Amino acid sequence: MKRWKRALLTGLAACAAMMVTASASSFDSTADSLKAMGLFAGTNNGYELDRAPTRAEAATMLVRLLGKTEEAEALWASDPSGFAFRDMESFDWAKPYVHWLAKNDLAAGTSATQFSPSAPCTAQMYAAFLMRTLGYYEVNGDFAFADALTFARSHDVINDVNCDTSKFLRDHVVATSYTALAARPKSGESDLLTKLVGDGAISASAAAAEQQKFAAYRGYAAVMQAVNGVTLENVTSLSVSGGLSLEIAAVSETRISGERLSSESTLTMTVPGSDPFVLERSGYYADGRFYTAENGVKTWKKATLDQVLKELAQPGAVPLVLLDRVEADGSVYALTYSAAGKQRYLADLQVLESALGGSVLGFRDLTIGELAAEVRTEGGRLASLSSGVTVTGKMSHLTTGGEAAVTISAMQNSKVTATGSAVQISAPGDLVAYQQKG
């Protein structure tokens, strides 16, 4: 009995916290947005986001992303001379776009005379394409092709949500392309989309809605990336009703200053007919080590600060492609998750279940309601964050082992209670008593 209580208490509280950090999505709505701006057309069979892109398709997508389709086709019609690639006879539809990219040093062949149009386009290749689109070139020493993915990550074009580097699909082409539109180009415009409008590649009216979203997102992301030198108080409430009934309350306080952190949390689960089950946990991070004490058991492990913040489910910027709307109203940002964002949340529940052994929670047939969050700021810094979600479905009945149809309702509220020198972080006095974990 105690085992499942501990697993459920830790697991479901983390599920509730994922509402503000939710990071296999299907980016159909993102494809719709690109198509509305004339930057994506799909294929004769629709978007086909679930398969790998070919190099010919990636080249065509890149030209569309730049709003240069007509220019490329006109160049090909007037002057196809100098087209060096001899392996594209079965890819006449892609020749104008490959030709234009080669002429503008945005794409190269696999050799002097081969483009390999039917070969799969890898995440590394497409990352290099996108960074060139943003004005960065290997020949200028901006980056090396071998480091294209790392370079794209450093410019917020590639992340763990919009790109699966081991299984790169057209889905990820769409998601990374959309993210690149919101990134700042080397030439200094606020984002690539604004540059394309200024160049006349995209009409101002077609881009207006996305430009407004991108501007609001930049403000929101800047606030969330600056969550340091603060004390955060987090309160999570979660209730399960239906064939299984329980209540969970989680209260935590986390202090972050530079590369150091400390935290304390108390999670309480109440099941009708049983005494409350309480899990108390404290943590301390410094010098690449994360020390935790859970109900008296003291361990430490090697970690980065980002890994610790993720483990503690501290607020962070939600990736752009998971949000349908981002609206700024003075000091308040309102976020509404997209279908991909909801799908990601449900996928995180399944990942969590696997981490717990795959047999404790038994999630099945999950359906999620609206997923939204509100971020309030003060003086350009995070002041508070609130979010809520309802999930319906089935899970294992934790006492009988049978199936229970349930509704899970979760709310989380976070607020900054101290900043600057008022944030005090102290190391436990008995660090030598902590045992290395794993």
JSON list of N, CA and C in Angstrom, two decimals, residues 331-377:
[
{"chain": "A", "resi": 331, "resn": "SER", "atom": "N", "xyz": [0.95, 44.04, -17.98]},
{"chain": "A", "resi": 331, "resn": "SER", "atom": "CA", "xyz": [1.89, 43.20, -17.23]},
{"chain": "A", "resi": 331, "resn": "SER", "atom": "C", "xyz": [1.45, 41.74, -17.16]},
{"chain": "A", "resi": 332, "resn": "VAL", "atom": "N", "xyz": [0.46, 41.36, -17.98]},
{"chain": "A", "resi": 332, "resn": "VAL", "atom": "CA", "xyz": [-0.10, 40.00, -17.92]},
{"chain": "A", "resi": 332, "resn": "VAL", "atom": "C", "xyz": [0.05, 39.31, -19.28]},
{"chain": "A", "resi": 333, "resn": "TYR", "atom": "N", "xyz": [0.52, 38.07, -19.26]},
{"chain": "A", "resi": 333, "resn": "TYR", "atom": "CA", "xyz": [0.59, 37.23, -20.46]},
{"chain": "A", "resi": 333, "resn": "TYR", "atom": "C", "xyz": [-0.39, 36.08, -20.28]},
{"chain": "A", "resi": 334, "resn": "ALA", "atom": "N", "xyz": [-1.26, 35.88, -21.28]},
{"chain": "A", "resi": 334, "resn": "ALA", "atom": "CA", "xyz": [-2.22, 34.77, -21.27]},
{"chain": "A", "resi": 334, "resn": "ALA", "atom": "C", "xyz": [-1.80, 33.75, -22.33]},
{"chain": "A", "resi": 335, "resn": "LEU", "atom": "N", "xyz": [-1.63, 32.51, -21.92]},
{"chain": "A", "resi": 335, "resn": "LEU", "atom": "CA", "xyz": [-1.19, 31.44, -22.81]},
{"chain": "A", "resi": 335, "resn": "LEU", "atom": "C", "xyz": [-2.30, 30.41, -22.98]},
{"chain": "A", "resi": 336, "resn": "THR", "atom": "N", "xyz": [-2.54, 30.01, -24.23]},
{"chain": "A", "resi": 336, "resn": "THR", "atom": "CA", "xyz": [-3.45, 28.91, -24.52]},
{"chain": "A", "resi": 336, "resn": "THR", "atom": "C", "xyz": [-2.69, 27.88, -25.33]},
{"chain": "A", "resi": 337, "resn": "TYR", "atom": "N", "xyz": [-2.67, 26.65, -24.84]},
{"chain": "A", "resi": 337, "resn": "TYR", "atom": "CA", "xyz": [-1.91, 25.60, -25.50]},
{"chain": "A", "resi": 337, "resn": "TYR", "atom": "C", "xyz": [-2.60, 25.14, -26.79]},
{"chain": "A", "resi": 338, "resn": "SER", "atom": "N", "xyz": [-1.79, 24.73, -27.75]},
{"chain": "A", "resi": 338, "resn": "SER", "atom": "CA", "xyz": [-2.28, 24.19, -29.01]},
{"chain": "A", "resi": 338, "resn": "SER", "atom": "C", "xyz": [-2.61, 22.71, -28.84]},
{"chain": "A", "resi": 339, "resn": "ALA", "atom": "N", "xyz": [-3.14, 22.11, -29.90]},
{"chain": "A", "resi": 339, "resn": "ALA", "atom": "CA", "xyz": [-3.39, 20.66, -29.87]},
{"chain": "A", "resi": 339, "resn": "ALA", "atom": "C", "xyz": [-2.10, 19.91, -29.62]},
{"chain": "A", "resi": 340, "resn": "ALA", "atom": "N", "xyz": [-0.99, 20.39, -30.20]},
{"chain": "A", "resi": 340, "resn": "ALA", "atom": "CA", "xyz": [0.30, 19.75, -29.98]},
{"chain": "A", "resi": 340, "resn": "ALA", "atom": "C", "xyz": [0.72, 19.89, -28.53]},
{"chain": "A", "resi": 341, "resn": "GLY", "atom": "N", "xyz": [0.42, 21.03, -27.90]},
{"chain": "A", "resi": 341, "resn": "GLY", "atom": "CA", "xyz": [0.75, 21.22, -26.50]},
{"chain": "A", "resi": 341, "resn": "GLY", "atom": "C", "xyz": [-0.02, 20.28, -25.60]},
{"chain": "A", "resi": 342, "resn": "LYS", "atom": "N", "xyz": [-1.30, 20.10, -25.89]},
{"chain": "A", "resi": 342, "resn": "LYS", "atom": "CA", "xyz": [-2.10, 19.15, -25.12]},
{"chain": "A", "resi": 342, "resn": "LYS", "atom": "C", "xyz": [-1.61, 17.73, -25.31]},
{"chain": "A", "resi": 343, "resn": "GLN", "atom": "N", "xyz": [-1.27, 17.41, -26.55]},
{"chain": "A", "resi": 343, "resn": "GLN", "atom": "CA", "xyz": [-0.77, 16.08, -26.86]},
{"chain": "A", "resi": 343, "resn": "GLN", "atom": "C", "xyz": [0.53, 15.82, -26.11]},
{"chain": "A", "resi": 344, "resn": "ARG", "atom": "N", "xyz": [1.37, 16.86, -26.03]},
{"chain": "A", "resi": 344, "resn": "ARG", "atom": "CA", "xyz": [2.63, 16.73, -25.31]},
{"chain": "A", "resi": 344, "resn": "ARG", "atom": "C", "xyz": [2.40, 16.48, -23.83]},
{"chain": "A", "resi": 345, "resn": "TYR", "atom": "N", "xyz": [1.42, 17.16, -23.25]},
{"chain": "A", "resi": 345, "resn": "TYR", "atom": "CA", "xyz": [1.09, 16.97, -21.85]},
{"chain": "A", "resi": 345, "resn": "TYR", "atom": "C", "xyz": [0.67, 15.53, -21.58]},
{"chain": "A", "resi": 346, "resn": "LEU", "atom": "N", "xyz": [-0.20, 15.00, -22.44]},
{"chain": "A", "resi": 346, "resn": "LEU", "atom": "CA", "xyz": [-0.63, 13.62, -22.27]},
{"chain": "A", "resi": 346, "resn": "LEU", "atom": "C", "xyz": [0.54, 12.65, -22.45]},
{"chain": "A", "resi": 347, "resn": "ALA", "atom": "N", "xyz": [1.43, 12.96, -23.40]},
{"chain": "A", "resi": 347, "resn": "ALA", "atom": "CA", "xyz": [2.60, 12.11, -23.60]},
{"chain": "A", "resi": 347, "resn": "ALA", "atom": "C", "xyz": [3.49, 12.12, -22.37]},
{"chain": "A", "resi": 348, "resn": "ASP", "atom": "N", "xyz": [3.60, 13.29, -21.71]},
{"chain": "A", "resi": 348, "resn": "ASP", "atom": "CA", "xyz": [4.40, 13.39, -20.49]},
{"chain": "A", "resi": 348, "resn": "ASP", "atom": "C", "xyz": [3.81, 12.54, -19.37]},
{"chain": "A", "resi": 349, "resn": "LEU", "atom": "N", "xyz": [2.48, 12.43, -19.34]},
{"chain": "A", "resi": 349, "resn": "LEU", "atom": "CA", "xyz": [1.85, 11.54, -18.35]},
{"chain": "A", "resi": 349, "resn": "LEU", "atom": "C", "xyz": [2.28, 10.09, -18.58]},
{"chain": "A", "resi": 350, "resn": "GLN", "atom": "N", "xyz": [2.33, 9.69, -19.85]},
{"chain": "A", "resi": 350, "resn": "GLN", "atom": "CA", "xyz": [2.73, 8.32, -20.16]},
{"chain": "A", "resi": 350, "resn": "GLN", "atom": "C", "xyz": [4.20, 8.09, -19.84]},
{"chain": "A", "resi": 351, "resn": "VAL", "atom": "N", "xyz": [5.03, 9.09, -20.11]},
{"chain": "A", "resi": 351, "resn": "VAL", "atom": "CA", "xyz": [6.45, 8.99, -19.77]},
{"chain": "A", "resi": 351, "resn": "VAL", "atom": "C", "xyz": [6.62, 8.86, -18.27]},
{"chain": "A", "resi": 352, "resn": "LEU", "atom": "N", "xyz": [5.84, 9.66, -17.52]},
{"chain": "A", "resi": 352, "resn": "LEU", "atom": "CA", "xyz": [5.91, 9.59, -16.08]},
{"chain": "A", "resi": 352, "resn": "LEU", "atom": "C", "xyz": [5.52, 8.21, -15.58]},
{"chain": "A", "resi": 353, "resn": "GLU", "atom": "N", "xyz": [4.46, 7.65, -16.17]},
{"chain": "A", "resi": 353, "resn": "GLU", "atom": "CA", "xyz": [4.02, 6.33, -15.77]},
{"chain": "A", "resi": 353, "resn": "GLU", "atom": "C", "xyz": [5.12, 5.30, -15.99]},
{"chain": "A", "resi": 354, "resn": "SER", "atom": "N", "xyz": [5.81, 5.39, -17.12]},
{"chain": "A", "resi": 354, "resn": "SER", "atom": "CA", "xyz": [6.91, 4.46, -17.39]},
{"chain": "A", "resi": 354, "resn": "SER", "atom": "C", "xyz": [8.01, 4.62, -16.36]},
{"chain": "A", "resi": 355, "resn": "ALA", "atom": "N", "xyz": [8.28, 5.87, -15.98]},
{"chain": "A", "resi": 355, "resn": "ALA", "atom": "CA", "xyz": [9.32, 6.12, -14.99]},
{"chain": "A", "resi": 355, "resn": "ALA", "atom": "C", "xyz": [8.96, 5.51, -13.64]},
{"chain": "A", "resi": 356, "resn": "LEU", "atom": "N", "xyz": [7.66, 5.39, -13.37]},
{"chain": "A", "resi": 356, "resn": "LEU", "atom": "CA", "xyz": [7.22, 4.79, -12.13]},
{"chain": "A", "resi": 356, "resn": "LEU", "atom": "C", "xyz": [7.09, 3.27, -12.21]},
{"chain": "A", "resi": 357, "resn": "GLY", "atom": "N", "xyz": [7.48, 2.71, -13.34]},
{"chain": "A", "resi": 357, "resn": "GLY", "atom": "CA", "xyz": [7.43, 1.26, -13.49]},
{"chain": "A", "resi": 357, "resn": "GLY", "atom": "C", "xyz": [6.36, 0.78, -14.42]},
{"chain": "A", "resi": 358, "resn": "GLY", "atom": "N", "xyz": [5.50, 1.67, -14.91]},
{"chain": "A", "resi": 358, "resn": "GLY", "atom": "CA", "xyz": [4.52, 1.31, -15.91]},
{"chain": "A", "resi": 358, "resn": "GLY", "atom": "C", "xyz": [3.34, 0.52, -15.40]},
{"chain": "A", "resi": 359, "resn": "SER", "atom": "N", "xyz": [3.23, 0.34, -14.09]},
{"chain": "A", "resi": 359, "resn": "SER", "atom": "CA", "xyz": [2.14, -0.50, -13.59]},
{"chain": "A", "resi": 359, "resn": "SER", "atom": "C", "xyz": [1.39, 0.13, -12.42]},
{"chain": "A", "resi": 360, "resn": "VAL", "atom": "N", "xyz": [1.86, 1.29, -11.96]},
{"chain": "A", "resi": 360, "resn": "VAL", "atom": "CA", "xyz": [1.24, 1.89, -10.78]},
{"chain": "A", "resi": 360, "resn": "VAL", "atom": "C", "xyz": [0.00, 2.69, -11.14]},
{"chain": "A", "resi": 361, "resn": "LEU", "atom": "N", "xyz": [0.12, 3.57, -12.13]},
{"chain": "A", "resi": 361, "resn": "LEU", "atom": "CA", "xyz": [-0.99, 4.46, -12.46]},
{"chain": "A", "resi": 361, "resn": "LEU", "atom": "C", "xyz": [-1.94, 3.87, -13.49]},
{"chain": "A", "resi": 362, "resn": "GLY", "atom": "N", "xyz": [-1.41, 3.17, -14.47]},
{"chain": "A", "resi": 362, "resn": "GLY", "atom": "CA", "xyz": [-2.25, 2.51, -15.46]},
{"chain": "A", "resi": 362, "resn": "GLY", "atom": "C", "xyz": [-3.10, 3.44, -16.27]},
{"chain": "A", "resi": 363, "resn": "PHE", "atom": "N", "xyz": [-2.54, 4.59, -16.73]},
{"chain": "A", "resi": 363, "resn": "PHE", "atom": "CA", "xyz": [-3.32, 5.54, -17.52]},
{"chain": "A", "resi": 363, "resn": "PHE", "atom": "C", "xyz": [-3.78, 4.92, -18.83]},
{"chain": "A", "resi": 364, "resn": "ARG", "atom": "N", "xyz": [-5.05, 5.19, -19.20]},
{"chain": "A", "resi": 364, "resn": "ARG", "atom": "CA", "xyz": [-5.59, 4.73, -20.48]},
{"chain": "A", "resi": 364, "resn": "ARG", "atom": "C", "xyz": [-6.65, 5.70, -20.96]},
{"chain": "A", "resi": 365, "resn": "ASP", "atom": "N", "xyz": [-6.79, 5.79, -22.29]},
{"chain": "A", "resi": 365, "resn": "ASP", "atom": "CA", "xyz": [-7.89, 6.54, -22.91]},
{"chain": "A", "resi": 365, "resn": "ASP", "atom": "C", "xyz": [-8.02, 7.96, -22.36]},
{"chain": "A", "resi": 366, "resn": "LEU", "atom": "N", "xyz": [-6.91, 8.66, -22.30]},
{"chain": "A", "resi": 366, "resn": "LEU", "atom": "CA", "xyz": [-6.92, 9.99, -21.70]},
{"chain": "A", "resi": 366, "resn": "LEU", "atom": "C", "xyz": [-7.41, 11.05, -22.69]},
{"chain": "A", "resi": 367, "resn": "THR", "atom": "N", "xyz": [-8.23, 11.96, -22.19]},
{"chain": "A", "resi": 367, "resn": "THR", "atom": "CA", "xyz": [-8.70, 13.11, -22.96]},
{"chain": "A", "resi": 367, "resn": "THR", "atom": "C", "xyz": [-8.46, 14.36, -22.12]},
{"chain": "A", "resi": 368, "resn": "ILE", "atom": "N", "xyz": [-7.91, 15.39, -22.75]},
{"chain": "A", "resi": 368, "resn": "ILE", "atom": "CA", "xyz": [-7.56, 16.59, -22.01]},
{"chain": "A", "resi": 368, "resn": "ILE", "atom": "C", "xyz": [-8.46, 17.75, -22.41]},
{"chain": "A", "resi": 369, "resn": "GLY", "atom": "N", "xyz": [-8.82, 18.56, -21.44]},
{"chain": "A", "resi": 369, "resn": "GLY", "atom": "CA", "xyz": [-9.61, 19.76, -21.71]},
{"chain": "A", "resi": 369, "resn": "GLY", "atom": "C", "xyz": [-8.71, 20.93, -22.05]},
{"chain": "A", "resi": 370, "resn": "GLU", "atom": "N", "xyz": [-9.21, 22.15, -21.91]},
{"chain": "A", "resi": 370, "resn": "GLU", "atom": "CA", "xyz": [-8.39, 23.33, -22.23]},
{"chain": "A", "resi": 370, "resn": "GLU", "atom": "C", "xyz": [-7.21, 23.43, -21.28]},
{"chain": "A", "resi": 371, "resn": "LEU", "atom": "N", "xyz": [-6.07, 23.73, -21.84]},
{"chain": "A", "resi": 371, "resn": "LEU", "atom": "CA", "xyz": [-4.84, 23.88, -21.08]},
{"chain": "A", "resi": 371, "resn": "LEU", "atom": "C", "xyz": [-4.37, 25.32, -21.26]},
{"chain": "A", "resi": 372, "resn": "ALA", "atom": "N", "xyz": [-4.36, 26.08, -20.17]},
{"chain": "A", "resi": 372, "resn": "ALA", "atom": "CA", "xyz": [-4.05, 27.50, -20.27]},
{"chain": "A", "resi": 372, "resn": "ALA", "atom": "C", "xyz": [-3.26, 27.94, -19.04]},
{"chain": "A", "resi": 373, "resn": "ALA", "atom": "N", "xyz": [-2.57, 29.08, -19.18]},
{"chain": "A", "resi": 373, "resn": "ALA", "atom": "CA", "xyz": [-1.80, 29.63, -18.06]},
{"chain": "A", "resi": 373, "resn": "ALA", "atom": "C", "xyz": [-1.82, 31.15, -18.14]},
{"chain": "A", "resi": 374, "resn": "GLU", "atom": "N", "xyz": [-1.64, 31.77, -16.99]},
{"chain": "A", "resi": 374, "resn": "GLU", "atom": "CA", "xyz": [-1.57, 33.23, -16.92]},
{"chain": "A", "resi": 374, "resn": "GLU", "atom": "C", "xyz": [-0.31, 33.61, -16.16]},
{"chain": "A", "resi": 375, "resn": "VAL", "atom": "N", "xyz": [0.49, 34.48, -16.75]},
{"chain": "A", "resi": 375, "resn": "VAL", "atom": "CA", "xyz": [1.75, 34.93, -16.15]},
{"chain": "A", "resi": 375, "resn": "VAL", "atom": "C", "xyz": [1.63, 36.42, -15.85]},
{"chain": "A", "resi": 376, "resn": "ARG", "atom": "N", "xyz": [1.86, 36.78, -14.59]},
{"chain": "A", "resi": 376, "resn": "ARG", "atom": "CA", "xyz": [1.84, 38.18, -14.19]},
{"chain": "A", "resi": 376, "resn": "ARG", "atom": "C", "xyz": [3.25, 38.65, -13.88]},
{"chain": "A", "resi": 377, "resn": "THR", "atom": "N", "xyz": [3.57, 39.87, -14.29]},
{"chain": "A", "resi": 377, "resn": "THR", "atom": "CA", "xyz": [4.91, 40.39, -14.09]},
{"chain": "A", "resi": 377, "resn": "THR", "atom": "C", "xyz": [4.87, 41.68, -13.27]}
]
